[in-house]
Short mmCIF file of C-alpha atoms in Angstrom, two decimals:
data_model
loop_
_atom_site.label_atom_id
_atom_site.label_comp_id
_atom_site.label_asym_id
_atom_site.label_seq_id
_atom_site.Cartn_x
_atom_site.Cartn_y
_atom_site.Cartn_z
CA ARG A 1 -43.17 7.50 -11.31
CA ALA A 2 -39.89 6.99 -10.53
CA VAL A 3 -38.07 7.18 -13.47
CA TYR A 4 -39.68 10.52 -13.86
CA HIS A 5 -38.58 11.45 -11.42
CA ALA A 6 -35.13 10.66 -12.04
CA VAL A 7 -35.29 12.21 -15.53
CA SER A 8 -36.69 15.00 -14.56
CA LYS A 9 -34.07 15.83 -11.83
CA THR A 10 -31.27 15.41 -14.11
CA VAL A 11 -32.48 16.69 -17.92
CA THR A 12 -30.56 19.17 -17.80
CA LYS A 13 -27.13 17.34 -16.77
CA THR A 14 -26.47 16.21 -20.66
CA PRO A 15 -23.96 18.22 -21.45
CA TRP A 16 -23.58 16.56 -24.59
CA LEU A 17 -26.51 18.51 -25.74
CA GLN A 18 -25.18 21.78 -24.32
CA GLN A 19 -24.01 22.10 -28.14
CA SER A 20 -27.68 21.57 -28.83
CA LYS A 21 -30.26 24.01 -30.77
CA PRO A 22 -32.12 25.50 -28.63
CA SER A 23 -35.12 24.09 -30.14
CA TYR A 24 -36.43 21.36 -32.03
CA SER A 25 -39.39 22.85 -34.59
CA ASP A 26 -35.84 23.11 -36.47
CA GLU A 27 -33.84 19.67 -37.52
CA PRO A 28 -33.17 17.69 -35.29
CA PRO A 29 -29.58 18.81 -32.85
CA LYS A 30 -26.46 16.48 -33.19
CA LEU A 31 -24.93 15.75 -30.68
CA GLY A 32 -21.40 16.82 -29.37
CA GLN A 33 -18.75 15.56 -30.30
CA ASP A 34 -16.62 16.71 -26.94
CA GLY A 35 -16.05 13.23 -24.95
CA PHE A 36 -16.89 13.59 -21.65
CA GLY A 37 -15.06 12.05 -18.63
CA VAL A 38 -15.33 8.61 -18.22
CA ARG A 39 -15.10 9.25 -14.80
CA GLU A 40 -12.10 8.17 -12.18
CA LEU A 41 -11.93 7.40 -8.82
CA PHE A 42 -8.75 7.99 -6.43
CA GLU A 43 -8.83 7.48 -2.91
CA PHE A 44 -8.42 9.42 0.09
CA PRO A 45 -6.51 9.11 3.11
CA GLY A 46 -7.68 6.15 5.61
CA GLU A 47 -7.04 6.78 9.11
CA GLN A 48 -4.94 3.66 8.51
CA GLN A 49 -2.87 4.32 5.56
CA THR A 50 -2.24 7.77 5.00
CA ASP A 51 1.21 7.91 4.33
CA LEU A 52 0.29 5.15 1.85
CA PHE A 53 -1.78 8.23 -0.17
CA SER A 54 0.05 11.20 1.16
CA ASP A 55 1.32 12.02 -1.69
CA GLU A 56 -1.44 11.84 -4.69
CA LEU A 57 -1.46 13.53 -7.93
CA PRO A 58 -4.95 14.59 -8.58
CA PRO A 59 -6.60 12.45 -10.45
CA PRO A 60 -5.17 12.27 -14.39
CA SER A 61 -6.82 13.61 -18.00
CA SER A 62 -9.39 10.39 -18.58
CA HIS A 63 -9.73 10.69 -22.19
CA GLY A 64 -8.30 7.61 -24.06
CA LEU A 65 -8.42 5.84 -21.50
CA ILE A 66 -10.96 3.06 -23.32
CA GLU A 67 -11.08 2.65 -26.74
CA SER A 68 -12.89 0.32 -26.65
CA PHE A 69 -15.22 -1.98 -24.51
CA SER A 70 -15.93 -4.76 -26.86
CA ALA A 71 -11.84 -5.13 -26.48
CA LEU A 72 -12.28 -5.31 -22.25
CA ARG A 73 -11.94 -8.76 -20.77
CA TYR A 74 -15.19 -9.41 -19.10
CA LYS A 75 -14.79 -10.21 -15.97
CA GLY A 76 -18.54 -11.33 -14.24
CA GLN A 77 -21.67 -9.62 -12.81
CA VAL A 78 -21.70 -8.19 -9.19
CA ALA A 79 -24.98 -7.80 -7.76
CA ARG A 80 -26.84 -8.79 -11.22
CA THR A 81 -25.92 -5.11 -11.24
CA VAL A 82 -22.45 -4.11 -12.45
CA LEU A 83 -20.66 -5.69 -15.34
CA VAL A 84 -16.34 -6.10 -13.79
CA CYS A 85 -13.73 -5.82 -16.82
CA GLU A 86 -10.43 -4.99 -17.18
CA GLY A 87 -8.95 -2.56 -19.02
CA LYS A 88 -5.80 -1.37 -20.25
CA ASP A 89 -4.10 -1.04 -16.56
CA SER A 90 -7.38 -0.57 -14.91
CA LEU A 91 -10.54 -2.06 -13.19
CA VAL A 92 -13.67 -0.93 -15.20
CA LEU A 93 -17.01 -0.98 -13.23
CA ILE A 94 -20.31 -1.04 -16.52
CA ASP A 95 -23.65 -0.11 -14.95
CA GLN A 96 -25.63 -2.16 -16.46
CA HIS A 97 -28.38 -0.14 -16.45
CA ALA A 98 -27.02 3.28 -17.43
CA ALA A 99 -24.82 1.67 -20.46
CA HIS A 100 -27.57 0.26 -21.99
CA GLU A 101 -29.81 3.49 -21.11
CA ARG A 102 -27.56 5.81 -23.15
CA VAL A 103 -26.32 3.25 -26.13
CA ASN A 104 -30.70 3.17 -26.29
CA PHE A 105 -30.05 6.71 -26.41
CA ASP A 106 -27.95 7.33 -28.72
CA ARG A 107 -29.49 4.91 -31.23
CA LEU A 108 -32.91 6.33 -30.89
CA TRP A 109 -31.42 10.00 -31.04
CA GLN A 110 -29.64 9.21 -33.65
CA ALA A 111 -32.69 7.85 -36.15
CA VAL A 112 -34.33 11.16 -34.94
CA GLU A 113 -31.79 12.39 -36.89
CA ASN A 114 -31.75 10.33 -39.89
CA LYS A 115 -35.68 10.41 -39.46
CA GLN A 116 -35.64 6.70 -39.26
CA VAL A 117 -37.36 5.24 -36.08
CA ALA A 118 -38.70 2.48 -36.99
CA GLN A 119 -41.82 1.72 -35.52
CA GLU A 120 -43.72 -1.93 -34.72
CA PRO A 121 -47.23 -2.14 -34.39
CA LEU A 122 -49.39 -3.86 -31.95
CA MET A 123 -51.45 -6.88 -33.49
CA PHE A 124 -53.48 -6.38 -30.03
CA PRO A 125 -54.05 -2.40 -29.02
CA GLU A 126 -53.26 -2.45 -24.98
CA VAL A 127 -55.92 0.56 -23.43
CA LEU A 128 -54.90 2.48 -20.63
CA GLY A 129 -57.28 4.35 -18.28
CA LEU A 130 -55.33 7.83 -16.74
CA ASP A 131 -55.98 10.60 -15.08
CA PRO A 132 -57.97 13.18 -17.27
CA ASN A 133 -54.85 15.62 -16.96
CA GLU A 134 -51.87 12.98 -17.77
CA ILE A 135 -54.34 12.50 -21.18
CA ALA A 136 -54.19 16.25 -22.05
CA GLY A 137 -50.68 16.10 -21.95
CA LEU A 138 -49.34 13.04 -23.58
CA GLU A 139 -51.54 14.61 -26.36
CA LYS A 140 -50.51 17.86 -26.92
CA SER A 141 -46.47 15.49 -27.01
CA LYS A 142 -48.61 13.33 -29.84
CA ASP A 143 -47.05 14.18 -33.23
CA LEU A 144 -43.11 15.08 -30.51
CA LEU A 145 -44.07 10.64 -29.25
CA LEU A 146 -45.41 9.36 -32.94
CA SER A 147 -42.20 10.66 -34.00
CA LEU A 148 -40.42 8.30 -32.00
CA GLY A 149 -43.01 5.45 -33.01
CA LEU A 150 -45.02 5.52 -30.42
CA ASP A 151 -48.73 5.64 -32.03
CA LEU A 152 -51.06 6.79 -29.82
CA GLU A 153 -55.39 6.76 -30.21
CA PHE A 154 -57.75 9.34 -27.28
CA TYR A 155 -60.16 7.44 -27.40
CA SER A 156 -61.73 9.88 -24.19
CA GLY A 157 -60.89 11.71 -22.07
CA ASP A 158 -59.25 9.02 -18.83
CA SER A 159 -57.65 6.53 -21.50
CA VAL A 160 -55.40 5.68 -24.56
CA ALA A 161 -55.11 3.18 -26.58
CA ILE A 162 -50.81 2.32 -28.05
CA ARG A 163 -51.23 1.72 -30.87
CA SER A 164 -47.28 1.13 -31.80
CA ILE A 165 -44.63 0.91 -30.08
CA PRO A 166 -41.55 2.21 -30.72
CA ALA A 167 -39.35 -0.97 -32.65
CA ILE A 168 -36.06 -0.70 -29.48
CA MET A 169 -39.37 -1.06 -26.73
CA ARG A 170 -39.46 -5.46 -28.99
CA GLY A 171 -40.97 -6.91 -25.76
CA LYS A 172 -41.00 -4.89 -22.58
CA SER A 173 -44.29 -3.07 -21.09
CA ALA A 174 -45.76 -0.43 -23.73
CA ALA A 175 -47.92 0.25 -20.57
CA ALA A 176 -45.05 1.85 -18.53
CA LEU A 177 -43.53 3.59 -20.63
CA VAL A 178 -46.69 5.09 -22.11
CA ARG A 179 -47.43 6.25 -18.01
CA ASP A 180 -43.86 7.61 -18.11
CA CYS A 181 -44.62 9.17 -20.88
CA ALA A 182 -47.34 10.82 -19.71
CA GLN A 183 -45.84 11.61 -16.48
CA ALA A 184 -43.14 13.99 -18.21
CA ALA A 185 -45.69 15.19 -20.46
CA THR A 186 -47.49 17.10 -17.79
CA GLY A 187 -44.98 17.59 -15.91
CA SER A 188 -42.76 19.12 -18.16
CA SER A 189 -45.03 22.02 -19.25
CA GLY A 190 -41.98 25.14 -19.91
CA THR A 191 -39.59 23.34 -21.11
CA THR A 192 -38.14 24.12 -24.15
CA GLY A 193 -38.48 21.85 -27.77
CA ILE A 194 -35.67 20.69 -27.08
CA GLU A 195 -35.99 19.79 -23.87
CA ARG A 196 -38.82 17.49 -24.10
CA LEU A 197 -37.47 15.63 -27.44
CA HIS A 198 -34.75 14.33 -24.66
CA LEU A 199 -36.87 13.90 -21.74
CA MET A 200 -38.67 11.96 -24.08
CA VAL A 201 -36.05 9.69 -25.79
CA ALA A 202 -34.53 8.98 -22.49
CA THR A 203 -38.13 7.66 -21.01
CA ILE A 204 -37.89 5.74 -24.04
CA ALA A 205 -34.36 4.38 -23.56
CA CYS A 206 -34.80 3.87 -19.71
CA HIS A 207 -38.26 1.24 -20.66
CA SER A 208 -36.25 0.22 -23.22
CA SER A 209 -33.01 -1.25 -21.57
CA ILE A 210 -31.44 -3.97 -19.36
CA ARG A 211 -32.67 -3.47 -15.67
CA ALA A 212 -30.41 -3.37 -12.93
CA GLY A 213 -31.09 -7.00 -11.39
CA ASP A 214 -31.09 -7.99 -14.43
CA ALA A 215 -28.77 -11.70 -14.24
CA LEU A 216 -26.97 -11.52 -17.61
CA SER A 217 -25.32 -14.60 -19.83
CA ASP A 218 -22.11 -13.96 -20.30
CA ASP A 219 -23.02 -13.70 -24.34
CA GLU A 220 -25.22 -10.63 -23.14
CA ALA A 221 -22.71 -9.42 -21.71
CA LEU A 222 -20.21 -9.03 -23.73
CA ALA A 223 -23.57 -8.16 -26.33
CA LEU A 224 -23.75 -4.62 -24.41
CA LEU A 225 -19.63 -4.17 -24.45
CA LYS A 226 -20.40 -3.91 -28.58
CA SER A 227 -23.03 -2.36 -28.60
CA MET A 228 -20.65 1.16 -26.42
CA ASP A 229 -18.38 0.97 -28.92
CA SER A 230 -21.73 2.61 -31.24
CA VAL A 231 -21.72 5.49 -29.16
CA LYS A 232 -19.62 8.04 -30.48
CA ASP A 233 -17.83 9.87 -28.13
CA PHE A 234 -19.15 7.02 -25.26
CA ALA A 235 -19.66 10.20 -22.41
CA GLY A 236 -19.47 7.71 -19.55
CA TYR A 237 -23.47 8.77 -18.13
CA CYS A 238 -26.57 7.48 -18.73
CA PRO A 239 -28.82 9.91 -19.96
CA HIS A 240 -30.42 10.86 -16.62
CA GLY A 241 -26.36 12.15 -16.01
CA ARG A 242 -25.82 8.75 -13.27
CA GLN A 243 -22.34 7.47 -14.02
CA ALA A 244 -21.86 4.07 -16.63
CA VAL A 245 -18.70 3.56 -15.98
CA VAL A 246 -16.17 3.74 -13.22
CA VAL A 247 -12.01 2.90 -14.27
CA HIS A 248 -10.11 2.40 -11.55
CA PRO A 249 -5.99 2.42 -12.33
CA ILE A 250 -5.15 -0.47 -11.26
CA SER A 251 -2.88 1.44 -9.63
CA THR A 252 -4.65 2.95 -7.78
CA VAL A 253 -6.07 -1.57 -7.08
CA LEU A 254 -3.18 -1.66 -5.87
CA ARG A 255 -2.80 1.19 -3.02
CA TRP A 256 -5.88 -0.72 -1.80
CA PHE A 257 -3.94 -3.52 -0.58
CA GLY A 258 -0.34 -1.16 0.18
CA ARG A 259 0.70 -2.27 -2.92
CA ARG B 1 16.39 -8.68 -0.81
CA ALA B 2 14.07 -6.30 -1.96
CA VAL B 3 11.60 -8.82 0.25
CA TYR B 4 13.55 -8.63 3.15
CA HIS B 5 13.41 -4.88 3.62
CA ALA B 6 10.07 -5.61 2.71
CA VAL B 7 10.11 -7.77 6.31
CA SER B 8 12.52 -6.46 7.54
CA LYS B 9 10.25 -2.40 7.80
CA THR B 10 7.42 -3.78 8.40
CA VAL B 11 7.72 -7.09 11.29
CA THR B 12 6.33 -5.23 14.35
CA LYS B 13 2.54 -5.09 11.48
CA THR B 14 1.75 -7.99 13.39
CA PRO B 15 -1.84 -7.97 15.09
CA TRP B 16 -1.85 -11.45 15.31
CA LEU B 17 1.50 -11.50 16.69
CA GLN B 18 1.25 -8.82 19.97
CA GLN B 19 -0.33 -11.74 21.80
CA SER B 20 2.91 -14.24 22.48
CA LYS B 21 5.52 -14.72 24.14
CA PRO B 22 7.80 -12.33 24.40
CA SER B 23 10.65 -15.15 23.68
CA TYR B 24 12.05 -18.84 20.74
CA SER B 25 12.90 -20.02 23.74
CA ASP B 26 10.44 -21.79 24.97
CA GLU B 27 7.58 -23.55 23.11
CA PRO B 28 5.98 -21.31 20.36
CA PRO B 29 3.97 -19.03 20.82
CA LYS B 30 0.11 -19.38 20.21
CA LEU B 31 -1.34 -17.62 17.54
CA GLY B 32 -3.84 -14.31 18.38
CA GLN B 33 -7.13 -15.87 18.87
CA ASP B 34 -8.80 -12.57 17.25
CA GLY B 35 -10.26 -11.46 13.73
CA PHE B 36 -8.49 -8.13 12.67
CA GLY B 37 -9.87 -6.03 10.58
CA VAL B 38 -10.95 -7.10 6.54
CA ARG B 39 -10.27 -3.49 5.29
CA GLU B 40 -12.87 -2.03 3.82
CA LEU B 41 -13.05 1.46 1.87
CA PHE B 42 -15.88 3.92 2.29
CA GLU B 43 -15.69 6.66 -0.86
CA PHE B 44 -14.92 10.55 0.38
CA PRO B 45 -17.60 13.54 -0.55
CA GLY B 46 -15.49 13.84 -4.73
CA GLU B 47 -15.83 17.19 -6.66
CA GLN B 48 -19.07 16.52 -8.52
CA GLN B 49 -21.36 14.33 -5.80
CA THR B 50 -20.28 15.89 -2.16
CA ASP B 51 -24.31 16.29 -1.75
CA LEU B 52 -24.45 11.66 -2.62
CA PHE B 53 -21.96 11.70 0.07
CA SER B 54 -22.35 13.62 2.40
CA ASP B 55 -24.49 11.07 5.17
CA GLU B 56 -21.95 8.55 5.45
CA LEU B 57 -21.57 7.10 7.33
CA PRO B 58 -18.62 5.71 9.64
CA PRO B 59 -17.30 1.82 8.33
CA PRO B 60 -18.65 -1.12 10.27
CA SER B 61 -17.94 -3.23 11.19
CA SER B 62 -16.49 -6.14 8.66
CA HIS B 63 -16.55 -8.90 11.62
CA GLY B 64 -18.76 -11.49 9.92
CA LEU B 65 -18.07 -9.31 6.33
CA ILE B 66 -16.70 -13.07 4.96
CA GLU B 67 -17.54 -16.15 6.40
CA SER B 68 -15.76 -18.51 3.88
CA PHE B 69 -13.61 -17.61 0.96
CA SER B 70 -14.83 -20.42 -0.47
CA ALA B 71 -18.29 -19.87 -0.47
CA LEU B 72 -17.06 -16.22 -2.57
CA ARG B 73 -17.89 -16.19 -6.02
CA TYR B 74 -15.16 -16.15 -8.17
CA LYS B 75 -15.22 -13.92 -11.70
CA GLY B 76 -12.07 -13.62 -13.02
CA GLN B 77 -8.07 -12.15 -12.24
CA VAL B 78 -7.69 -8.66 -12.80
CA ALA B 79 -3.27 -7.13 -13.54
CA ARG B 80 -2.70 -11.20 -12.19
CA THR B 81 -1.90 -9.72 -8.93
CA VAL B 82 -6.02 -9.24 -7.72
CA LEU B 83 -8.70 -12.02 -7.21
CA VAL B 84 -11.92 -10.53 -8.38
CA CYS B 85 -15.01 -11.98 -5.95
CA GLU B 86 -18.65 -11.71 -5.50
CA GLY B 87 -19.62 -11.69 -1.44
CA LYS B 88 -21.85 -11.63 0.08
CA ASP B 89 -23.57 -7.84 -0.70
CA SER B 90 -20.02 -7.23 -1.75
CA LEU B 91 -17.31 -6.29 -4.08
CA VAL B 92 -14.30 -8.40 -2.68
CA LEU B 93 -11.20 -7.68 -3.85
CA ILE B 94 -8.00 -11.03 -3.08
CA ASP B 95 -4.32 -9.89 -3.35
CA GLN B 96 -2.82 -13.68 -4.31
CA HIS B 97 0.50 -13.57 -3.23
CA ALA B 98 -0.05 -11.60 0.61
CA ALA B 99 -3.03 -14.33 0.71
CA HIS B 100 -0.75 -16.84 0.20
CA GLU B 101 1.22 -15.76 1.95
CA ARG B 102 -0.84 -14.87 4.58
CA VAL B 103 -2.11 -19.23 4.47
CA ASN B 104 1.36 -20.45 4.21
CA PHE B 105 2.43 -18.49 7.41
CA ASP B 106 -0.23 -19.59 8.68
CA ARG B 107 0.53 -24.01 8.09
CA LEU B 108 3.90 -23.59 8.42
CA TRP B 109 3.26 -21.51 12.32
CA GLN B 110 1.15 -24.03 13.20
CA ALA B 111 3.93 -27.10 12.01
CA VAL B 112 5.88 -24.83 14.44
CA GLU B 113 3.47 -25.29 16.99
CA ASN B 114 2.69 -29.07 16.70
CA LYS B 115 6.45 -29.74 15.81
CA GLN B 116 5.08 -31.58 13.03
CA VAL B 117 7.45 -29.19 9.70
CA ALA B 118 7.51 -31.58 7.31
CA GLN B 119 11.46 -31.21 5.00
CA GLU B 120 11.92 -32.08 1.82
CA PRO B 121 15.47 -33.25 1.53
CA LEU B 122 17.30 -32.25 -2.00
CA MET B 123 18.62 -35.24 -3.63
CA PHE B 124 21.35 -33.47 -4.66
CA PRO B 125 22.25 -30.08 -2.64
CA GLU B 126 22.19 -26.68 -4.11
CA VAL B 127 25.77 -24.51 -3.05
CA LEU B 128 25.84 -20.98 -2.85
CA GLY B 129 28.55 -18.26 -2.60
CA LEU B 130 27.54 -15.64 0.47
CA ASP B 131 29.39 -12.77 1.87
CA PRO B 132 30.70 -14.23 4.95
CA ASN B 133 28.94 -12.01 6.64
CA GLU B 134 26.15 -13.92 5.92
CA ILE B 135 27.41 -17.07 6.33
CA ALA B 136 28.05 -16.16 9.49
CA GLY B 137 24.02 -14.42 10.60
CA LEU B 138 23.10 -17.96 8.77
CA GLU B 139 25.45 -19.74 11.19
CA LYS B 140 23.80 -18.31 13.96
CA SER B 141 19.54 -19.28 13.05
CA LYS B 142 21.12 -22.34 12.34
CA ASP B 143 19.23 -24.25 14.06
CA LEU B 144 16.17 -21.36 14.16
CA LEU B 145 15.95 -22.66 10.36
CA LEU B 146 16.65 -26.40 10.98
CA SER B 147 13.32 -26.03 13.01
CA LEU B 148 11.47 -24.89 9.68
CA GLY B 149 12.70 -27.16 7.79
CA LEU B 150 15.40 -25.05 6.45
CA ASP B 151 18.63 -27.62 6.71
CA LEU B 152 22.41 -25.48 6.32
CA GLU B 153 26.03 -27.19 5.68
CA PHE B 154 28.87 -24.59 6.21
CA TYR B 155 31.56 -25.81 3.86
CA SER B 156 33.68 -22.97 4.15
CA GLY B 157 33.68 -19.21 4.95
CA ASP B 158 31.44 -17.81 1.65
CA SER B 159 29.67 -21.78 0.44
CA VAL B 160 26.94 -23.22 1.63
CA ALA B 161 24.91 -25.99 1.07
CA ILE B 162 20.95 -26.64 1.23
CA ARG B 163 20.95 -30.58 2.14
CA SER B 164 17.26 -30.46 2.46
CA ILE B 165 13.78 -26.98 2.60
CA PRO B 166 10.57 -26.36 3.41
CA ALA B 167 8.34 -28.94 2.56
CA ILE B 168 5.89 -25.41 1.89
CA MET B 169 8.27 -24.96 -0.90
CA ARG B 170 8.54 -27.51 -3.12
CA GLY B 171 9.32 -26.44 -7.23
CA LYS B 172 10.10 -22.80 -5.58
CA SER B 173 13.78 -21.67 -5.86
CA ALA B 174 15.54 -22.57 -2.47
CA ALA B 175 18.84 -20.48 -3.42
CA ALA B 176 16.49 -17.24 -3.48
CA LEU B 177 14.77 -18.68 -0.35
CA VAL B 178 18.26 -18.81 1.52
CA ARG B 179 19.96 -15.52 0.44
CA ASP B 180 17.16 -13.74 1.52
CA CYS B 181 17.13 -15.42 5.21
CA ALA B 182 21.08 -14.21 5.04
CA GLN B 183 19.37 -10.92 4.39
CA ALA B 184 17.26 -11.20 7.07
CA ALA B 185 19.34 -13.57 9.39
CA THR B 186 22.31 -10.41 9.48
CA GLY B 187 19.36 -8.04 9.89
CA SER B 188 18.14 -8.91 12.66
CA SER B 189 20.50 -8.48 15.71
CA GLY B 190 19.42 -6.66 18.28
CA THR B 191 15.45 -8.57 17.83
CA THR B 192 13.84 -11.18 20.11
CA GLY B 193 13.94 -14.79 19.63
CA ILE B 194 10.62 -14.64 18.75
CA GLU B 195 10.24 -11.84 15.90
CA ARG B 196 14.13 -13.84 14.85
CA LEU B 197 11.12 -16.49 14.32
CA HIS B 198 8.33 -15.02 12.90
CA LEU B 199 11.06 -13.31 10.25
CA MET B 200 12.86 -16.59 8.92
CA VAL B 201 8.71 -17.43 8.79
CA ALA B 202 7.68 -14.33 6.81
CA THR B 203 10.33 -15.05 4.69
CA ILE B 204 9.68 -18.77 4.01
CA ALA B 205 6.05 -18.42 3.04
CA CYS B 206 6.57 -15.91 0.98
CA HIS B 207 9.05 -18.11 -0.91
CA SER B 208 6.58 -19.89 -1.07
CA SER B 209 3.64 -18.86 -2.29
CA ILE B 210 2.31 -17.50 -5.72
CA ARG B 211 3.30 -14.11 -6.86
CA ALA B 212 1.59 -10.82 -7.90
CA GLY B 213 2.07 -11.48 -11.74
CA ASP B 214 1.10 -14.86 -11.81
CA ALA B 215 -1.37 -16.50 -14.19
CA LEU B 216 -4.10 -17.89 -12.46
CA SER B 217 -6.25 -20.72 -14.04
CA ASP B 218 -9.62 -20.68 -12.15
CA ASP B 219 -9.06 -23.56 -10.62
CA GLU B 220 -5.78 -22.69 -8.55
CA ALA B 221 -7.77 -19.57 -7.74
CA LEU B 222 -10.70 -21.37 -6.21
CA ALA B 223 -7.83 -23.96 -4.28
CA LEU B 224 -6.93 -20.03 -3.02
CA LEU B 225 -10.48 -19.34 -1.82
CA LYS B 226 -9.94 -22.80 -0.07
CA SER B 227 -7.50 -23.02 1.55
CA MET B 228 -8.17 -19.13 2.95
CA ASP B 229 -11.00 -20.57 4.72
CA SER B 230 -8.34 -22.58 7.03
CA VAL B 231 -6.70 -19.71 8.39
CA LYS B 232 -8.28 -19.32 11.61
CA ASP B 233 -9.67 -15.84 12.03
CA PHE B 234 -8.29 -14.64 8.78
CA ALA B 235 -6.98 -10.95 9.90
CA GLY B 236 -6.76 -9.93 5.80
CA TYR B 237 -3.24 -9.19 6.65
CA CYS B 238 -0.24 -10.67 4.99
CA PRO B 239 2.72 -11.06 7.06
CA HIS B 240 3.85 -7.94 6.20
CA GLY B 241 1.21 -6.30 7.15
CA ARG B 242 0.34 -5.40 3.91
CA GLN B 243 -3.90 -6.40 3.08
CA ALA B 244 -4.33 -9.94 1.38
CA VAL B 245 -8.21 -9.14 1.61
CA VAL B 246 -9.72 -5.65 0.52
CA VAL B 247 -14.31 -5.35 0.50
CA HIS B 248 -16.31 -2.72 -1.54
CA PRO B 249 -19.98 -3.26 0.38
CA ILE B 250 -21.64 -3.19 -2.75
CA SER B 251 -23.34 0.02 -1.68
CA THR B 252 -21.04 1.80 -2.10
CA VAL B 253 -19.63 0.50 -5.31
CA LEU B 254 -23.38 1.97 -6.35
CA ARG B 255 -22.58 4.59 -4.54
CA TRP B 256 -19.81 5.13 -7.18
CA PHE B 257 -22.15 5.20 -10.58
CA GLY B 258 -24.55 8.35 -8.55
CA ARG B 259 -27.75 5.06 -7.75
#
């Protein structure tokens, strides 16, 4: 439910979709080709050090700051949530969940574009009890969800069987995904087809991603960095509109110390 | 020369010396017993995220945030200058030079207090040419420097022989130290004895420390962290008054990502 609310509140903050066609009935939209700002943080004058910051320049454009995520020097994980890396003249922090979600969103979106969404049949279909209005919402979105690899069978007014999941979801909880899809479906009436598609792709991307709080081995962290390179024009946002990457130029870091 | 200017400009910003006796002629002063703030950085509202920051609380007291530097989880070195660590609910950044300088300053100051400054004789005294006024300044500070382990012999009006160095300086350039001591001595006329002592101890601490730009092995970084625990009430300042430690609470780090 928390995930759904996050999605529904920020689904409009998706700069890379603004160039998309407004309807899903046609072919899937092209992703926007612009790179969007990887966020850079600049300090504001602190009480004790006003003089050091008074000539602060406005943030420079961030384009091109990170050419390759796999080329970053990975230092370690902090709070089991943030990957600390060293870039070219910068301290780069990556939100492991937001970044993975963005990678998975793009992979799934690309697969939708190419009509190549991989499906993972469940050997033993999982049956889930839901509110009647959630069932109704899911039933209306049945074809949309099927195109994303989620095959649902409706047995009665209050339960649904999950027959297959998107392959990207392998090893994750199908039931939790379907509950959030049901929330999304019931809450998305009055939205356009493309908005509903985006919402469902984002929901699947969220559920298939590394979570905040997951301990990552060095190999897993490096694999995530590598996968980020596959996203064309990494926007630094997760599909919910949150930051995935924060870049502190080294000049800023040194200024924290009064250097 | 750059080092000297840094010292002379900021020699008054040394909170841990404000409780000291104003004269060196007596016994060496006791170090102040108060812990001084390890700096914490808090973000100010950014254009895009004003709502997220609007209820920012004032920075809490930093006392007790870092109980033990050796207990920090070391992640790696950035820009060959900053050690990145994870603390209890915090991202801790340490300026390797400023921190080591503070450690060495305290060690030497403690040794002065206990009249146990270790001296390292040079097998082959190094002879150094200097300006006559620098020689004059050094000659006036001869006894002070000798009490710090720096034994100088004056041959003529324009050269000096270095017969021993403070043991803490082992492996570092004695000539560079003496040049900076000469600068400090000529620039410190009109200062009190305690100020001159502080200036010389700070100059020796600076020259005996890891520098910004030095690549550190993990073992060297861990040794530095461990040595920081030996400083009673680590103030987070180097003897020049610069920050040595910057603490970003995890709540702040997560807010950078909009969490």
